[in-house]
C-alpha positions as a LaTeX table, in Angstrom:
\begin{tabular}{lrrr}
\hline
Residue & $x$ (\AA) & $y$ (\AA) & $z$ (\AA) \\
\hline
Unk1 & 80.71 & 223.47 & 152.77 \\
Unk2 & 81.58 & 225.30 & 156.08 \\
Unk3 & 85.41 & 224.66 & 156.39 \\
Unk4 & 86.95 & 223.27 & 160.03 \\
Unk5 & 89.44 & 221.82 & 161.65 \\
Unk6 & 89.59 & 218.12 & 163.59 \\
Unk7 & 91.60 & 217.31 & 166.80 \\
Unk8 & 91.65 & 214.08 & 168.90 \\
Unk9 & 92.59 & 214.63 & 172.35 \\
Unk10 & 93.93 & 212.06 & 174.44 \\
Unk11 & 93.39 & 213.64 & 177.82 \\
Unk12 & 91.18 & 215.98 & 179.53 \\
Unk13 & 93.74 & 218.56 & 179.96 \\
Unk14 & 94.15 & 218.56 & 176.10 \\
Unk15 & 90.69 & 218.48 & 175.41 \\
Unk16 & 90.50 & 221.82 & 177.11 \\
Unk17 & 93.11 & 223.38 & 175.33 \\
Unk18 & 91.97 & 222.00 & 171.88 \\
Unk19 & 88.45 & 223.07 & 173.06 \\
Unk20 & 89.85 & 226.69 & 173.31 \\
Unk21 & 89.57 & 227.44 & 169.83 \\
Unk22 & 87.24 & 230.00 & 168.82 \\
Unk23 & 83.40 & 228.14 & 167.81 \\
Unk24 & 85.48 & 224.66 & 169.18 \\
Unk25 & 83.19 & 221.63 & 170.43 \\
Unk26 & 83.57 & 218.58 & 171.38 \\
Unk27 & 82.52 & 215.81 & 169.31 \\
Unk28 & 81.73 & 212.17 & 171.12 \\
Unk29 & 79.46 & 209.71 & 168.84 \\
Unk30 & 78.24 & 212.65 & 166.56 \\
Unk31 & 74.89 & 210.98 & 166.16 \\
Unk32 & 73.75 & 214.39 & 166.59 \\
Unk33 & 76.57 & 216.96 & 166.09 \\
Unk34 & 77.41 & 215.29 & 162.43 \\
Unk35 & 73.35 & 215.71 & 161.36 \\
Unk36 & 73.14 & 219.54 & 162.75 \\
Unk37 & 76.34 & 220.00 & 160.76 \\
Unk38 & 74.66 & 218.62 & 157.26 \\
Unk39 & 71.70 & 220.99 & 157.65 \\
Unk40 & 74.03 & 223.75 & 158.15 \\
Unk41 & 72.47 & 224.64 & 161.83 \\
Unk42 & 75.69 & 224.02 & 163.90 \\
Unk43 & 79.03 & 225.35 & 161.99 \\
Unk44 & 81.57 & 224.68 & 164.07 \\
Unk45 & 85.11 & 226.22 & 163.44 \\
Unk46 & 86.98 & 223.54 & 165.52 \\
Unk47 & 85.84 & 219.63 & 166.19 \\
Unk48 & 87.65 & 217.84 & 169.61 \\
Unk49 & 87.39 & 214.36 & 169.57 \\
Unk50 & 87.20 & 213.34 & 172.95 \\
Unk51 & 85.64 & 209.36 & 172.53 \\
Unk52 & 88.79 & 208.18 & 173.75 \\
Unk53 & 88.28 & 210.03 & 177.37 \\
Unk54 & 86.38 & 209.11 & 180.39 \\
Unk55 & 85.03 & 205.26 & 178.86 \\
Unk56 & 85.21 & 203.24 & 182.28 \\
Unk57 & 82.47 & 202.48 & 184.43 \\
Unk58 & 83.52 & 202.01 & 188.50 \\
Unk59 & 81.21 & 201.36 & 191.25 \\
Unk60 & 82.50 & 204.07 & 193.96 \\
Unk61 & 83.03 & 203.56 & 197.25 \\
Unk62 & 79.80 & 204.77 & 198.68 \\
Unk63 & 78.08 & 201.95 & 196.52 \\
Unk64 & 76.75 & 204.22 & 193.64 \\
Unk65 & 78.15 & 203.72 & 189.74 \\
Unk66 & 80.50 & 206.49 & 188.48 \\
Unk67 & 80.15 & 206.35 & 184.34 \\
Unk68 & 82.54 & 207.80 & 181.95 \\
Unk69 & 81.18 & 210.52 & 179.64 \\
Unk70 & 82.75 & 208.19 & 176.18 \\
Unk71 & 80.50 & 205.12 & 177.41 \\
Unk72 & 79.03 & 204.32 & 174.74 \\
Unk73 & 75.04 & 203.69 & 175.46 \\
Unk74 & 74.75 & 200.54 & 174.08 \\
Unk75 & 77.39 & 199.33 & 176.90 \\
Unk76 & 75.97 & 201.32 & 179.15 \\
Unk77 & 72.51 & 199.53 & 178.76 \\
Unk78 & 74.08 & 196.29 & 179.01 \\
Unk79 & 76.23 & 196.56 & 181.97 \\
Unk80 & 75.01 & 193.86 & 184.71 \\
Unk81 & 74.98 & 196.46 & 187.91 \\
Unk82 & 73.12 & 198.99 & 185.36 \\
Unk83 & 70.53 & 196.34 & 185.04 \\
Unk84 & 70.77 & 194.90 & 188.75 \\
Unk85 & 70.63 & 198.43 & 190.53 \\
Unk86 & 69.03 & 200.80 & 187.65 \\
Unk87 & 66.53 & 199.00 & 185.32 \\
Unk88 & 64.67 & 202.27 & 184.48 \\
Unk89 & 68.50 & 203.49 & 183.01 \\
Unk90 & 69.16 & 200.51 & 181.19 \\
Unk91 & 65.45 & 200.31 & 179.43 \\
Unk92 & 65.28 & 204.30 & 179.11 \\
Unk93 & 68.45 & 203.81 & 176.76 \\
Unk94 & 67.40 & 200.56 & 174.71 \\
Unk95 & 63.95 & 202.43 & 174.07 \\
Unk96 & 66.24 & 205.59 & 172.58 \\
Unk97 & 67.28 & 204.92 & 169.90 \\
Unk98 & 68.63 & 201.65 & 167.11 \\
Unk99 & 71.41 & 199.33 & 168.29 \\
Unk100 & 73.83 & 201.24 & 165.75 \\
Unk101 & 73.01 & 204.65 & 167.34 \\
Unk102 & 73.29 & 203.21 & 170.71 \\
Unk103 & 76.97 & 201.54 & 169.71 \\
Unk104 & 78.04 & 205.19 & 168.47 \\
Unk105 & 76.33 & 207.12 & 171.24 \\
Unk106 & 78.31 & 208.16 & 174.10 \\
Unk107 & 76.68 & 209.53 & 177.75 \\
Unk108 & 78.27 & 213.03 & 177.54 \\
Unk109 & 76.71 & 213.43 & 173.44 \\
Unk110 & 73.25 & 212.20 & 174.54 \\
Unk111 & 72.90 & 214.26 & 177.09 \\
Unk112 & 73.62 & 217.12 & 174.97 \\
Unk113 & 71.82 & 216.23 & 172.08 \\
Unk114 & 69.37 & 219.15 & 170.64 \\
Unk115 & 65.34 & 219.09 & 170.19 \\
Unk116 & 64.19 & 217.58 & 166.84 \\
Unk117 & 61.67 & 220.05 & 166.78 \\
Unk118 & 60.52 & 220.34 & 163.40 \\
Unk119 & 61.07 & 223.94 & 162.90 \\
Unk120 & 64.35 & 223.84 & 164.80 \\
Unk121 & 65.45 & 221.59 & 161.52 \\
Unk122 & 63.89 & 223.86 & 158.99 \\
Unk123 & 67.06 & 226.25 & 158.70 \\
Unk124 & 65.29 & 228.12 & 155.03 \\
Unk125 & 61.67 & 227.85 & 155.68 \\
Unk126 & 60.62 & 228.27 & 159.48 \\
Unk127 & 61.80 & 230.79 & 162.22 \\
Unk128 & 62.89 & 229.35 & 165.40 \\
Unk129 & 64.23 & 231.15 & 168.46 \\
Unk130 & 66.59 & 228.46 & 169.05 \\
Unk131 & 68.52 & 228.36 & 166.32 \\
Unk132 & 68.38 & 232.20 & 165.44 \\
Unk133 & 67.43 & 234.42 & 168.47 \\
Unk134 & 65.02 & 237.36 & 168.28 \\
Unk135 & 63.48 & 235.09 & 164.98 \\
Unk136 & 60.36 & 234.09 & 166.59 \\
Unk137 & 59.01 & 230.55 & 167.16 \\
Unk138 & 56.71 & 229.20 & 164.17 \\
Unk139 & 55.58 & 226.40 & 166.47 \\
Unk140 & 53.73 & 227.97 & 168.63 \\
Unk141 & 51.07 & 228.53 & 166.39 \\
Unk142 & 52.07 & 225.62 & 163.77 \\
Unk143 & 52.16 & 221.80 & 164.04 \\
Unk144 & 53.07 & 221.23 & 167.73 \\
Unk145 & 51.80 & 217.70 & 168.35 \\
Unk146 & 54.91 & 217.03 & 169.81 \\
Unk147 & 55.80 & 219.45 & 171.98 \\
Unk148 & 55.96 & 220.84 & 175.26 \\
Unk149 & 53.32 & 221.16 & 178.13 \\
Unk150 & 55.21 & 222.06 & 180.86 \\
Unk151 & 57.98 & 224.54 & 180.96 \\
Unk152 & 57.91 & 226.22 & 178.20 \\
Unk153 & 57.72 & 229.86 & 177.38 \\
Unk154 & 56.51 & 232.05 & 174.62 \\
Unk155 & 59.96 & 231.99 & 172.88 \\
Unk156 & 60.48 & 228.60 & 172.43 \\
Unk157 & 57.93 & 225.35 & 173.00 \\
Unk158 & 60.64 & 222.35 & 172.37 \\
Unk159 & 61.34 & 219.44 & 174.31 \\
Unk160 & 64.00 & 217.81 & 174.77 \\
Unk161 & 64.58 & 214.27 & 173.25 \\
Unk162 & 66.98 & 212.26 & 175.36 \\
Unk163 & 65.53 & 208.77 & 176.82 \\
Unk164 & 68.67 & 208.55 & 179.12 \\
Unk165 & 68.56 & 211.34 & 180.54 \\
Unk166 & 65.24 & 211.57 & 182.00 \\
Unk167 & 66.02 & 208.50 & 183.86 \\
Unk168 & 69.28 & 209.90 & 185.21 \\
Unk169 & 67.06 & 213.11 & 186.35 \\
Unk170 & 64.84 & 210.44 & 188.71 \\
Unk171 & 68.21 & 208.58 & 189.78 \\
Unk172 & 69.78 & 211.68 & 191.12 \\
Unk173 & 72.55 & 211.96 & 189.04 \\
Unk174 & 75.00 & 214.28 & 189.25 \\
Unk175 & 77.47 & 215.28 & 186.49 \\
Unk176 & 80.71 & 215.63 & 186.70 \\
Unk177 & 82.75 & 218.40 & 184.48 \\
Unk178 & 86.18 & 220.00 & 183.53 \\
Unk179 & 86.88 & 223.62 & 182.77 \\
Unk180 & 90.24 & 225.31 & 182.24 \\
Unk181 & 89.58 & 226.88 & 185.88 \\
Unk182 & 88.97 & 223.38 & 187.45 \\
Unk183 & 86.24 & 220.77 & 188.49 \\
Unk184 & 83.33 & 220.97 & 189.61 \\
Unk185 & 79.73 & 218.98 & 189.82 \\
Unk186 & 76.00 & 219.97 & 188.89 \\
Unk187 & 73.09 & 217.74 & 189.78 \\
Unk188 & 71.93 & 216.23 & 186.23 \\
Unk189 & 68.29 & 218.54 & 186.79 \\
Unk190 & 70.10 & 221.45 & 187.20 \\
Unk191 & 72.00 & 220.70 & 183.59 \\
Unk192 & 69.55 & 221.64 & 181.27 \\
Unk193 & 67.58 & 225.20 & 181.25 \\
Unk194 & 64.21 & 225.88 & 181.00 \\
Unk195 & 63.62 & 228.26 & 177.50 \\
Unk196 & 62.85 & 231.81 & 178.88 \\
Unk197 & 63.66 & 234.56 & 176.96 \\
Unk198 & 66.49 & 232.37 & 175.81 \\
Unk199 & 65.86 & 228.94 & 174.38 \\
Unk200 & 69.25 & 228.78 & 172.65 \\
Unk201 & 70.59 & 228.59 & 175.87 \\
Unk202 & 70.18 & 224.91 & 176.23 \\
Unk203 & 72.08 & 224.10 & 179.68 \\
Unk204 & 74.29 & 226.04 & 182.27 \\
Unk205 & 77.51 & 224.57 & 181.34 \\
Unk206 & 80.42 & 227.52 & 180.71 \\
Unk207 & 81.72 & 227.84 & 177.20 \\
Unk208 & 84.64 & 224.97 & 176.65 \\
Unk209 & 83.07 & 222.88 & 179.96 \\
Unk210 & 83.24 & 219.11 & 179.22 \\
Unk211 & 81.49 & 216.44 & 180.61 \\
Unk212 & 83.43 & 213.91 & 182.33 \\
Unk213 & 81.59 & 211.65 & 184.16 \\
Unk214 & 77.99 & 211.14 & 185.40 \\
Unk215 & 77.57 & 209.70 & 188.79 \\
Unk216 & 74.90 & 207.40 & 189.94 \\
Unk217 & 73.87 & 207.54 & 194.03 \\
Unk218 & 73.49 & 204.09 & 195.82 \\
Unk219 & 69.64 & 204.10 & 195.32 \\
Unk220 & 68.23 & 200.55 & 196.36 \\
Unk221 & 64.71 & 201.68 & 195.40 \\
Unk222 & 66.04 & 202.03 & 192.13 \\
Unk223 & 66.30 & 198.27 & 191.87 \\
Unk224 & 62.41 & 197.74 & 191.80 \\
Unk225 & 61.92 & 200.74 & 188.78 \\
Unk226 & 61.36 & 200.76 & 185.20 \\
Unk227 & 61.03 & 203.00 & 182.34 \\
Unk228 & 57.96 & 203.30 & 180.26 \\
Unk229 & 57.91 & 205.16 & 176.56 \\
Unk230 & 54.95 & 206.54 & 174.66 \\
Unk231 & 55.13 & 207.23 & 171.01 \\
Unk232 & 53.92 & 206.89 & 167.61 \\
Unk233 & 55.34 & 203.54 & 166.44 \\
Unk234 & 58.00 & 201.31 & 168.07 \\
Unk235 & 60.73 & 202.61 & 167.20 \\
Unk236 & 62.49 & 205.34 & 165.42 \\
Unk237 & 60.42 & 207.82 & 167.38 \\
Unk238 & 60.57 & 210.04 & 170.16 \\
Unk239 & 58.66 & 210.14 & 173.13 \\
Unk240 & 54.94 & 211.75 & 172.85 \\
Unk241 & 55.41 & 210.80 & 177.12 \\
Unk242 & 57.63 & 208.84 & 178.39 \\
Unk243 & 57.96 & 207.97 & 182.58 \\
Unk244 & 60.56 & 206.60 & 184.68 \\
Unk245 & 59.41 & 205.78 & 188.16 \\
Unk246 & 61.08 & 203.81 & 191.18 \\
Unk247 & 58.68 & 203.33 & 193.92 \\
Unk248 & 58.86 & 201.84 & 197.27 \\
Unk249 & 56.16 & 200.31 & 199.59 \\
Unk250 & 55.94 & 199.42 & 203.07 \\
Unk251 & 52.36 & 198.50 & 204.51 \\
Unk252 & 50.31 & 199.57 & 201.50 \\
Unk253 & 51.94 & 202.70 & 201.97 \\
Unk254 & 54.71 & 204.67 & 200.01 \\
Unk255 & 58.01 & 204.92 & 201.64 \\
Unk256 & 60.01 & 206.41 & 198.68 \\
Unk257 & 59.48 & 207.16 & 195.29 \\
Unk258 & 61.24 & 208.68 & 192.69 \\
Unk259 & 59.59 & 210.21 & 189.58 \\
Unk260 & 60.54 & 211.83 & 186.05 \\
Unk261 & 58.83 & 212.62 & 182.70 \\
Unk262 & 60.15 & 213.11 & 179.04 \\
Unk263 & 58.36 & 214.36 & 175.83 \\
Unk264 & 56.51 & 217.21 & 178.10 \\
Unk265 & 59.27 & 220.21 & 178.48 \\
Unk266 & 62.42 & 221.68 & 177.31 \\
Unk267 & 64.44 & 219.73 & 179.69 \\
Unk268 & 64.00 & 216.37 & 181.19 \\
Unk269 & 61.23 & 216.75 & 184.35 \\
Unk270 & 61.58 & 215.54 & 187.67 \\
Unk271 & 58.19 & 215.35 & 189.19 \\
Unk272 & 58.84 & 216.71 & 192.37 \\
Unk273 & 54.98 & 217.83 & 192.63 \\
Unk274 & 54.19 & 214.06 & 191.91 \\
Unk275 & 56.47 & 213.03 & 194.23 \\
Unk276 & 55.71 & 215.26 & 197.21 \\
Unk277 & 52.01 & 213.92 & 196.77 \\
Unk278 & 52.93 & 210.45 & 197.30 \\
Unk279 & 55.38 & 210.41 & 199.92 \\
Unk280 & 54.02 & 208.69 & 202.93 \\
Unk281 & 50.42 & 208.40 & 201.43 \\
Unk282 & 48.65 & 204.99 & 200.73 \\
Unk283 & 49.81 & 203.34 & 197.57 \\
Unk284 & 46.58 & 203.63 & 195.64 \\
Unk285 & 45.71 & 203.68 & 192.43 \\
Unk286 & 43.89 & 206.85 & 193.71 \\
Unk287 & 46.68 & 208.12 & 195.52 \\
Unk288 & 47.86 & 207.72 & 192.01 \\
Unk289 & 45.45 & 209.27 & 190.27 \\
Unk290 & 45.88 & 212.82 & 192.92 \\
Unk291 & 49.76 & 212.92 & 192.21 \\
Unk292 & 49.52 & 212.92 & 188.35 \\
Unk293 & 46.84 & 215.25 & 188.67 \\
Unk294 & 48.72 & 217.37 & 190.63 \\
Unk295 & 52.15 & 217.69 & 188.40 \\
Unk296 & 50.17 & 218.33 & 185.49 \\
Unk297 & 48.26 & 221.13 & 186.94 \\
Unk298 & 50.50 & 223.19 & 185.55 \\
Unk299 & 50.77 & 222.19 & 182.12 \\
Unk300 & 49.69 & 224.62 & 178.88 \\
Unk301 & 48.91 & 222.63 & 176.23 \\
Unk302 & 48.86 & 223.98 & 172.21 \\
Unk303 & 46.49 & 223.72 & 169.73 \\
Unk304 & 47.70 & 219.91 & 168.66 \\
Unk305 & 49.15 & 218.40 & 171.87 \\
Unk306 & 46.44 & 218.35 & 174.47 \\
Unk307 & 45.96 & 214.58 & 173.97 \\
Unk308 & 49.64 & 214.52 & 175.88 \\
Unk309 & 48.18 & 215.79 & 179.44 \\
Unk310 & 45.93 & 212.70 & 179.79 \\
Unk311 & 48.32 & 210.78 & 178.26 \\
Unk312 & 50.85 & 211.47 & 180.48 \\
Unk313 & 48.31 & 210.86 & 183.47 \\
Unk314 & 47.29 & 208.09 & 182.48 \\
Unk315 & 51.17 & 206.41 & 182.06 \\
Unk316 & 52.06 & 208.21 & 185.53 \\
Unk317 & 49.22 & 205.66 & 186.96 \\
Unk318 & 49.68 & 203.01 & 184.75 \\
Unk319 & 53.55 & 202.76 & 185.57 \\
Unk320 & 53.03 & 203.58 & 189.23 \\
Unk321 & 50.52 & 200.86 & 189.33 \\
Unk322 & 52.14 & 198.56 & 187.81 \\
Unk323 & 55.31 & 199.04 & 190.14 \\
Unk324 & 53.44 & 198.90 & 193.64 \\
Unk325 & 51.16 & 195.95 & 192.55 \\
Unk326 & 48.67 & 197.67 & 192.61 \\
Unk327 & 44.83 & 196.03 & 190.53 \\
Unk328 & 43.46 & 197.84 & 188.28 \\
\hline
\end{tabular}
């Protein structure tokens, strides 16, 4: 047993301090954390408890939704402007994960939460760049159904397994955080990192950064979205692809559109390629058809997951379609 110490902090300020420690973090829901700490891959010196900051949702004054890093998901899912103004964010979280994860779960943890890549989990059998750098990555050339196409680099082919999260990236969230040295904000794509030469590197936050809040924009497209999941069985899985798409169309053509996909890279993807493509095109299932096709140009697929490039095509058009009205 790896010996450590437990704090709650009651305010931000304190969870700084607390957070000082040396080999502190934070612990929200510790859906995550607590599992990583069984298997021995994450030994922290120092837990923080901070589910007792930041657990208010406000609309803000420029008609977006400011939500508190604690929320629990399973409020989050069910709150009525979530579901009015965001449907993709309030069916991205109900497809994550069981109603007793979701009711433990906070914004801030999810978010955060690490691949479940298989070799990332195999601490005495498999190497993994990830979790030991410099070890090499046996999942390159092992079992890699379910892993990245996009993104990834020859250190580290993970992807990242948050629901939530790739429907904040298409919402234009921006996240809110607290260092010792003050505030500041990061749009929720620029969070999490791309692998490189160093996939255990997961995000650009600074060493004792918390997340406080994440703020949604006043989107009205978002109202007409939704939030589509691939995967092996119903539930208890993670994404093979999953899509969250708001569209908007005036005259048979597309006005605005906003586009993201999860299961496909090491961080949730905004499809700006996608996106770009559509913009002020007809809203066809061709024009459809010519966007996936061009965001998945790029994508490198392994030895077992090549099935997931016309997958994810075929959901980009499907959802798309689906959205716009568009027949078959």
């Amino acid at each position: 047993m790896t010996p450590f110490t437990f704090a709650r902090a009651t305010a931000t300020d304190e969870a700084l301090r607390l957070a000082a420690a040396p080999d502190a973090r934070y612990l929200g829901g510790g859906t995550n954390l607590v599992d990583l700490m069984r298997e021995t891959i994450e030994r922290p010196a120092a837990l923080v408890d901070v589910t007792a900051l930041s657990t208010t949702i406000e609309e803000t004054e420029q008609g977006g939704l400011r939500i508190g890093a604690g929320v629990r998901n399973g409020t989050l899912a069910a709150h009525p402007v979530v579901r009015s103004r965001y449907p993709m964010l309030s069916r991205a979280i109900l497809a994550g994960a069981s109603a007793q994860i979701r009711n433990m779960a906070t914004i801030g943890g999810n978010l955060l939460q690490r691949t479940r890549c298989t070799y990332f989990y195999d601490v005495e059998g498999s190497r993994c760049n990830k979790r030991q750098p410099g070890q090499g990555c046996d999942a390159i050339h092992g079992f890699n159904r379910i892993h990245a196409i996009l993104g990834a680099s020859p250190a580290c082919v993970a992807t990242h397994p948050s629901d939530m999260a790739v429907a904040l990236a298409a919402l234009d969230a921006t996240v809110h955080l607290a260092a010792p040295g003050g505030t500041r904000t990061l749009p929720l794509t620029e969070l999490h990192r791309l692998p490189g030469d160093h996939p255990e590197i997961e995000t650009l936050l600074e060493p004792g950064e918390l997340i406080t809040a994440i703020e949604l924009p006043a989107l009205p497209l978002a109202a007409h979205s939704t939030y589509r999941k691939v995967r092996d069985r119903a539930s208890y899985a993670f994404a093979l692809i999953s899509v969250a798409a708001a569209i908007e169309v005036r005259d048979g053509r597309v006005a605005d559109v906003r586009l993201a996909l999860g299961g496909v890279a090491h961080r949730p993807w905004r499809a700006t390629q996608a996106e770009a493509a559509l913009r002020d095109g007809p809203a066809t299932r061709a024009a459809f058809e010519a966007a996936a096709a061009a965001e998945l140009a790029a994508a490198q697929p392994l030895r077992d997951n090549g099935f997931k490039i016309e997958l994810a095509r075929r959901t980009i058009v499907a959802v798309l379609a689906d959205l716009a009205g568009v027949d078959s």
